[in-house]
Short mmCIF file of C-alpha atoms and ligand atoms in Angstrom, two decimals:
data_model
loop_
_atom_site.label_atom_id
_atom_site.label_comp_id
_atom_site.label_asym_id
_atom_site.label_seq_id
_atom_site.Cartn_x
_atom_site.Cartn_y
_atom_site.Cartn_z
CA UNK A 1 -61.55 -12.08 -107.33
CA UNK A 2 -61.24 -8.33 -106.64
CA UNK A 3 -59.47 -7.65 -103.40
CA UNK A 4 -60.48 -4.97 -100.93
CA UNK A 5 -58.13 -2.04 -100.92
CA UNK A 6 -56.02 -1.52 -97.82
CA UNK A 7 -56.22 2.11 -96.73
CA UNK A 8 -52.76 2.30 -95.38
CA UNK A 9 -50.10 2.42 -98.03
CA UNK A 10 -47.23 1.83 -95.62
CA UNK A 11 -48.42 -1.55 -94.42
CA UNK A 12 -46.11 -4.25 -95.84
CA UNK A 13 -47.84 -6.39 -98.42
CA UNK A 14 -48.27 -10.05 -97.78
CA UNK A 15 -46.40 -11.94 -100.47
CA UNK A 16 -49.21 -14.04 -101.88
CA UNK A 17 -52.53 -12.42 -101.06
CA UNK A 18 -51.65 -8.79 -101.64
CA UNK A 19 -52.83 -7.90 -98.11
CA UNK A 20 -51.05 -7.95 -94.80
CA UNK A 21 -51.25 -9.98 -91.65
CA UNK A 22 -51.24 -8.02 -88.45
CA UNK A 23 -50.42 -9.67 -85.14
CA UNK A 24 -52.33 -7.20 -83.02
CA UNK A 25 -50.98 -8.26 -79.61
CA UNK A 26 -47.70 -9.92 -78.72
CA UNK A 27 -44.58 -9.50 -76.60
CA UNK A 28 -41.09 -9.41 -78.05
CA UNK A 29 -38.97 -10.14 -75.00
CA UNK A 30 -38.60 -13.90 -75.51
CA UNK A 31 -35.25 -15.45 -76.39
CA UNK A 32 -36.23 -16.19 -80.00
CA UNK A 33 -37.07 -12.57 -80.84
CA UNK A 34 -34.63 -12.54 -83.80
CA UNK A 35 -36.35 -15.56 -85.29
CA UNK A 36 -39.80 -13.95 -84.78
CA UNK A 37 -38.61 -10.72 -86.39
CA UNK A 38 -37.17 -12.69 -89.32
CA UNK A 39 -40.51 -14.42 -89.87
CA UNK A 40 -42.47 -11.17 -89.59
CA UNK A 41 -40.24 -9.32 -92.04
CA UNK A 42 -40.18 -12.17 -94.57
CA UNK A 43 -43.96 -12.49 -94.59
CA UNK A 44 -44.87 -8.80 -94.25
CA UNK A 45 -46.55 -9.36 -90.88
CA UNK A 46 -46.94 -6.21 -88.83
CA UNK A 47 -46.47 -6.60 -85.06
CA UNK A 48 -48.30 -4.56 -82.42
CA UNK A 49 -45.77 -5.29 -79.67
CA UNK A 50 -46.62 -4.59 -76.02
CA UNK A 51 -44.50 -3.93 -72.97
CA UNK A 52 -45.49 -5.07 -69.49
CA UNK A 53 -43.29 -2.66 -67.49
CA UNK A 54 -40.80 0.13 -68.06
CA UNK A 55 -37.98 -2.17 -69.21
CA UNK A 56 -40.00 -4.18 -71.75
CA UNK A 57 -41.68 -0.97 -72.96
CA UNK A 58 -38.25 0.49 -73.70
CA UNK A 59 -37.36 -2.75 -75.48
CA UNK A 60 -40.33 -2.52 -77.88
CA UNK A 61 -39.53 1.14 -78.55
CA UNK A 62 -35.98 0.22 -79.52
CA UNK A 63 -37.20 -2.69 -81.67
CA UNK A 64 -39.31 -0.20 -83.61
CA UNK A 65 -36.14 1.81 -84.27
CA UNK A 66 -34.49 -1.34 -85.66
CA UNK A 67 -37.57 -2.57 -87.57
CA UNK A 68 -39.57 0.55 -88.41
CA UNK A 69 -41.82 -1.10 -91.00
CA UNK A 70 -42.70 -4.11 -88.87
CA UNK A 71 -43.00 -3.10 -85.20
CA UNK A 72 -45.63 -0.80 -83.72
CA UNK A 73 -44.78 -0.39 -80.01
CA UNK A 74 -47.29 -0.21 -77.17
CA UNK A 75 -45.99 0.77 -73.74
CA UNK A 76 -47.42 0.27 -70.29
CA UNK A 77 -47.58 -1.51 -66.95
CA UNK A 78 -49.35 -4.89 -67.04
CA UNK A 79 -51.58 -5.90 -64.09
CA UNK A 80 -48.93 -8.45 -63.02
CA UNK A 81 -46.43 -5.59 -62.54
CA UNK A 82 -48.76 -3.03 -60.93
CA UNK A 83 -47.45 -3.46 -57.36
CA UNK A 84 -43.91 -2.63 -58.53
CA UNK A 85 -45.02 -0.17 -61.19
CA UNK A 86 -46.62 2.74 -59.35
CA UNK A 87 -43.88 5.18 -60.30
CA UNK A 88 -45.23 6.13 -63.72
CA UNK A 89 -43.15 9.23 -64.43
CA UNK A 90 -41.59 7.44 -67.44
CA UNK A 91 -44.95 6.50 -68.97
CA UNK A 92 -46.06 9.78 -70.61
CA UNK A 93 -42.74 10.47 -72.39
CA UNK A 94 -42.64 6.82 -73.54
CA UNK A 95 -46.22 6.93 -74.74
CA UNK A 96 -45.37 9.99 -76.84
CA UNK A 97 -42.90 7.82 -78.77
CA UNK A 98 -45.22 4.76 -78.95
CA UNK A 99 -48.21 3.82 -81.09
CA UNK A 100 -50.34 3.34 -77.99
CA UNK A 101 -50.73 2.14 -74.41
CA UNK A 102 -50.55 -1.57 -73.60
CA UNK A 103 -50.59 -4.03 -72.09
CA UNK A 104 -52.60 -2.43 -69.30
CA UNK A 105 -55.67 -3.62 -67.40
CA UNK A 106 -56.88 -5.58 -64.39
CA UNK A 107 -56.40 -9.22 -63.39
CA UNK A 108 -57.16 -10.62 -59.89
CA UNK A 109 -54.70 -13.52 -60.53
CA UNK A 110 -51.85 -11.20 -59.55
CA UNK A 111 -53.11 -8.87 -56.79
CA UNK A 112 -56.38 -7.23 -55.66
CA UNK A 113 -58.27 -5.20 -58.28
CA UNK A 114 -60.74 -3.34 -56.01
CA UNK A 115 -61.42 0.37 -55.92
CA UNK A 116 -58.34 1.29 -53.82
CA UNK A 117 -55.95 -1.30 -55.24
CA UNK A 118 -52.58 -0.62 -56.88
CA UNK A 119 -53.90 -2.24 -60.07
CA UNK A 120 -56.80 0.24 -60.34
CA UNK A 121 -54.60 3.18 -59.57
CA UNK A 122 -51.98 2.17 -62.14
CA UNK A 123 -54.66 1.47 -64.77
CA UNK A 124 -56.48 4.76 -64.19
CA UNK A 125 -53.31 6.82 -64.32
CA UNK A 126 -52.25 5.20 -67.59
CA UNK A 127 -55.72 5.65 -69.11
CA UNK A 128 -55.67 9.31 -68.14
CA UNK A 129 -52.38 9.85 -69.97
CA UNK A 130 -53.60 7.87 -73.01
CA UNK A 131 -56.84 9.87 -73.04
CA UNK A 132 -54.95 13.19 -72.93
CA UNK A 133 -52.76 12.12 -75.83
CA UNK A 134 -55.57 10.46 -77.83
CA UNK A 135 -53.62 7.19 -78.09
CA UNK A 136 -55.18 3.74 -78.63
CA UNK A 137 -55.08 1.31 -75.68
CA UNK A 138 -54.71 -2.48 -75.42
CA UNK A 139 -56.52 -3.90 -72.40
CA UNK A 140 -55.93 -7.13 -70.47
CA UNK A 141 -59.13 -8.05 -68.61
CA UNK A 142 -58.86 -11.73 -67.58
CA UNK A 143 -61.39 -12.49 -64.81
CA UNK A 144 -62.04 -8.75 -64.46
CA UNK A 145 -63.91 -8.04 -67.69
CA UNK A 146 -66.81 -6.08 -66.18
CA UNK A 147 -64.51 -4.17 -63.86
CA UNK A 148 -62.33 -3.16 -66.80
CA UNK A 149 -65.38 -2.02 -68.79
CA UNK A 150 -66.51 0.00 -65.77
CA UNK A 151 -63.16 1.79 -65.48
CA UNK A 152 -62.85 2.31 -69.26
CA UNK A 153 -66.35 3.80 -69.27
CA UNK A 154 -65.23 6.64 -67.00
CA UNK A 155 -62.74 7.87 -69.63
CA UNK A 156 -63.17 9.41 -73.02
CA UNK A 157 -60.69 7.24 -74.86
CA UNK A 158 -59.67 6.91 -78.47
CA UNK A 159 -59.67 3.35 -79.75
CA UNK A 160 -59.79 0.45 -77.29
CA UNK A 161 -58.73 -3.15 -77.96
CA UNK A 162 -59.96 -5.78 -75.50
CA UNK A 163 -57.20 -8.34 -76.07
CA UNK A 164 -58.06 -12.06 -75.79
CA UNK A 165 -61.48 -11.29 -74.34
CA UNK A 166 -63.05 -14.49 -72.98
CA UNK A 167 -66.28 -13.28 -71.42
CA UNK A 168 -69.42 -13.51 -73.56
CA UNK A 169 -71.39 -10.83 -71.67
CA UNK A 170 -68.45 -8.43 -71.81
CA UNK A 171 -68.20 -8.95 -75.58
CA UNK A 172 -71.71 -7.55 -76.05
CA UNK A 173 -70.90 -4.47 -73.96
CA UNK A 174 -67.55 -3.95 -75.63
CA UNK A 175 -69.12 -4.09 -79.11
CA UNK A 176 -71.85 -1.63 -78.10
CA UNK A 177 -69.10 0.83 -77.23
CA UNK A 178 -67.24 0.17 -80.48
CA UNK A 179 -64.27 -1.45 -78.76
CA UNK A 180 -62.14 -3.81 -80.84
CA UNK A 181 -61.60 -7.42 -79.72
CA UNK A 182 -58.74 -9.71 -80.70
CA UNK A 183 -58.83 -13.49 -80.96
CA UNK A 184 -55.81 -15.59 -80.05
CA UNK A 185 -54.90 -19.01 -81.50
CA UNK A 186 -57.04 -20.55 -78.70
CA UNK A 187 -59.87 -19.80 -81.17
CA UNK A 188 -58.79 -22.93 -83.04
CA UNK A 189 -59.91 -25.23 -80.20
CA UNK A 190 -62.07 -23.24 -77.77
CA UNK A 191 -65.82 -23.66 -78.30
CA UNK A 192 -66.52 -20.58 -76.20
CA UNK A 193 -64.19 -18.37 -78.27
CA UNK A 194 -65.72 -19.79 -81.46
CA UNK A 195 -69.22 -18.83 -80.23
CA UNK A 196 -67.93 -15.37 -79.36
CA UNK A 197 -66.27 -14.95 -82.77
CA UNK A 198 -69.55 -15.87 -84.52
CA UNK A 199 -71.32 -13.14 -82.51
CA UNK A 200 -68.63 -10.51 -83.04
CA UNK A 201 -68.95 -7.58 -85.39
CA UNK A 202 -66.47 -8.39 -88.21
CA UNK A 203 -65.61 -4.67 -88.37
CA UNK A 204 -64.22 -4.82 -84.81
CA UNK A 205 -62.20 -8.06 -84.85
CA UNK A 206 -58.40 -8.42 -84.89
CA UNK A 207 -56.10 -11.46 -84.68
CA UNK A 208 -53.24 -11.90 -82.22
CA UNK A 209 -50.68 -14.47 -81.11
CA UNK A 210 -49.95 -13.11 -77.59
CA UNK A 211 -46.48 -14.58 -78.11
CA UNK A 212 -44.66 -15.94 -76.12
CA UNK A 213 -47.84 -17.71 -74.91
CA UNK A 214 -47.71 -21.22 -76.37
CA UNK A 215 -50.77 -23.28 -77.15
CA UNK A 216 -50.71 -26.84 -75.78
CA UNK A 217 -53.46 -28.23 -78.05
CA UNK A 218 -51.53 -26.78 -81.03
CA UNK A 219 -48.35 -28.60 -80.04
CA UNK A 220 -46.90 -25.81 -77.94
CA UNK A 221 -46.33 -23.49 -80.91
CA UNK A 222 -46.19 -19.72 -80.39
CA UNK A 223 -45.59 -16.55 -82.37
CA UNK A 224 -47.03 -14.55 -85.26
CA UNK A 225 -46.92 -17.56 -87.62
CA UNK A 226 -50.20 -18.60 -85.91
CA UNK A 227 -52.05 -15.46 -87.06
CA UNK A 228 -52.98 -16.85 -90.52
CA UNK A 229 -54.61 -19.85 -88.77
CA UNK A 230 -56.67 -17.52 -86.55
CA UNK A 231 -57.83 -15.64 -89.65
CA UNK A 232 -58.61 -18.92 -91.42
CA UNK A 233 -60.76 -19.99 -88.45
CA UNK A 234 -62.55 -16.62 -88.44
CA UNK A 235 -63.26 -17.00 -92.17
CA UNK A 236 -64.73 -20.44 -91.54
CA UNK A 237 -66.87 -19.21 -88.61
CA UNK A 238 -68.14 -16.20 -90.56
CA UNK A 239 -68.63 -18.14 -93.81
CA UNK A 240 -66.48 -15.61 -95.70
CA UNK A 241 -63.58 -16.16 -98.10
CA UNK A 242 -60.16 -16.18 -96.45
CA UNK A 243 -58.94 -13.17 -98.47
CA UNK A 244 -61.93 -11.05 -97.41
CA UNK A 245 -61.42 -11.99 -93.77
CA UNK A 246 -57.72 -11.18 -94.02
CA UNK A 247 -58.48 -7.80 -95.62
CA UNK A 248 -61.14 -7.05 -92.96
CA UNK A 249 -58.87 -7.86 -90.00
CA UNK A 250 -55.99 -5.86 -91.52
CA UNK A 251 -58.28 -2.84 -92.13
CA UNK A 252 -59.60 -3.14 -88.56
CA UNK A 253 -56.02 -3.13 -87.24
CA UNK A 254 -55.21 -0.03 -89.30
CA UNK A 255 -58.34 1.72 -88.00
CA UNK A 256 -57.62 0.70 -84.40
CA UNK A 257 -54.08 2.06 -84.41
CA UNK A 258 -54.99 5.18 -86.42
CA UNK A 259 -52.36 7.76 -87.30
CA UNK A 260 -50.08 6.36 -84.57
CA UNK A 261 -49.43 3.37 -86.84
CA UNK A 262 -47.66 5.28 -89.55
CA UNK A 263 -44.29 4.89 -87.89
ZN1 ZN B 1 -50.11 -10.11 -73.64
#
């Protein structure tokens, strides 16, 4: 079978299929980071690694220095850190060195998300900087999907990835705007995510592990080794060969990250 060409020559080639896996959203501050990096390098899996605050953002930037072919760093203040993270003077200079902004967004689990909340303020200020620099953004929107879309709609952003989106109505709006969505390994057992994947535009879908999140129904496993299973499930749901689905998700990841991905 002829394989689709990957546009981006620098992406490491997956050993068997001739195309790469991309874990489009994960965190690399867990204790087994060396093991995860070893797996990613051995299999040619590229990692879009996100910070959640200044410290973890600096960590992903330094991991990129150590693993320049494998790690693409995203920096930012996660909704869980917004109350402590209002001093954003570090963010612009960090973003200049990063592939994009992330993980940023809104989530009422941690603190209020209303108009005058710290979460909104921190999100808006980060989006403004990302907009000015034309950088891609990774958005966390759990239980605040419509609110996030509302805020995003007031900016003129480059590429947007709605990571682990779980809201069916928000998926339709996100696709209309050309936002990317990423599916986590919960796709393997969640009927709702499977319905959403069937309805997604295959040109806008990425796969992620959100490591160190572990997946109970999958035996508590975590990490980028789950990405091939997510792509396998997508191929089954879309009725497409695995290799085509792998090539499509890798091309989507390359398009999402744009020139910022080249290192
Ligand atoms: Zn995350």
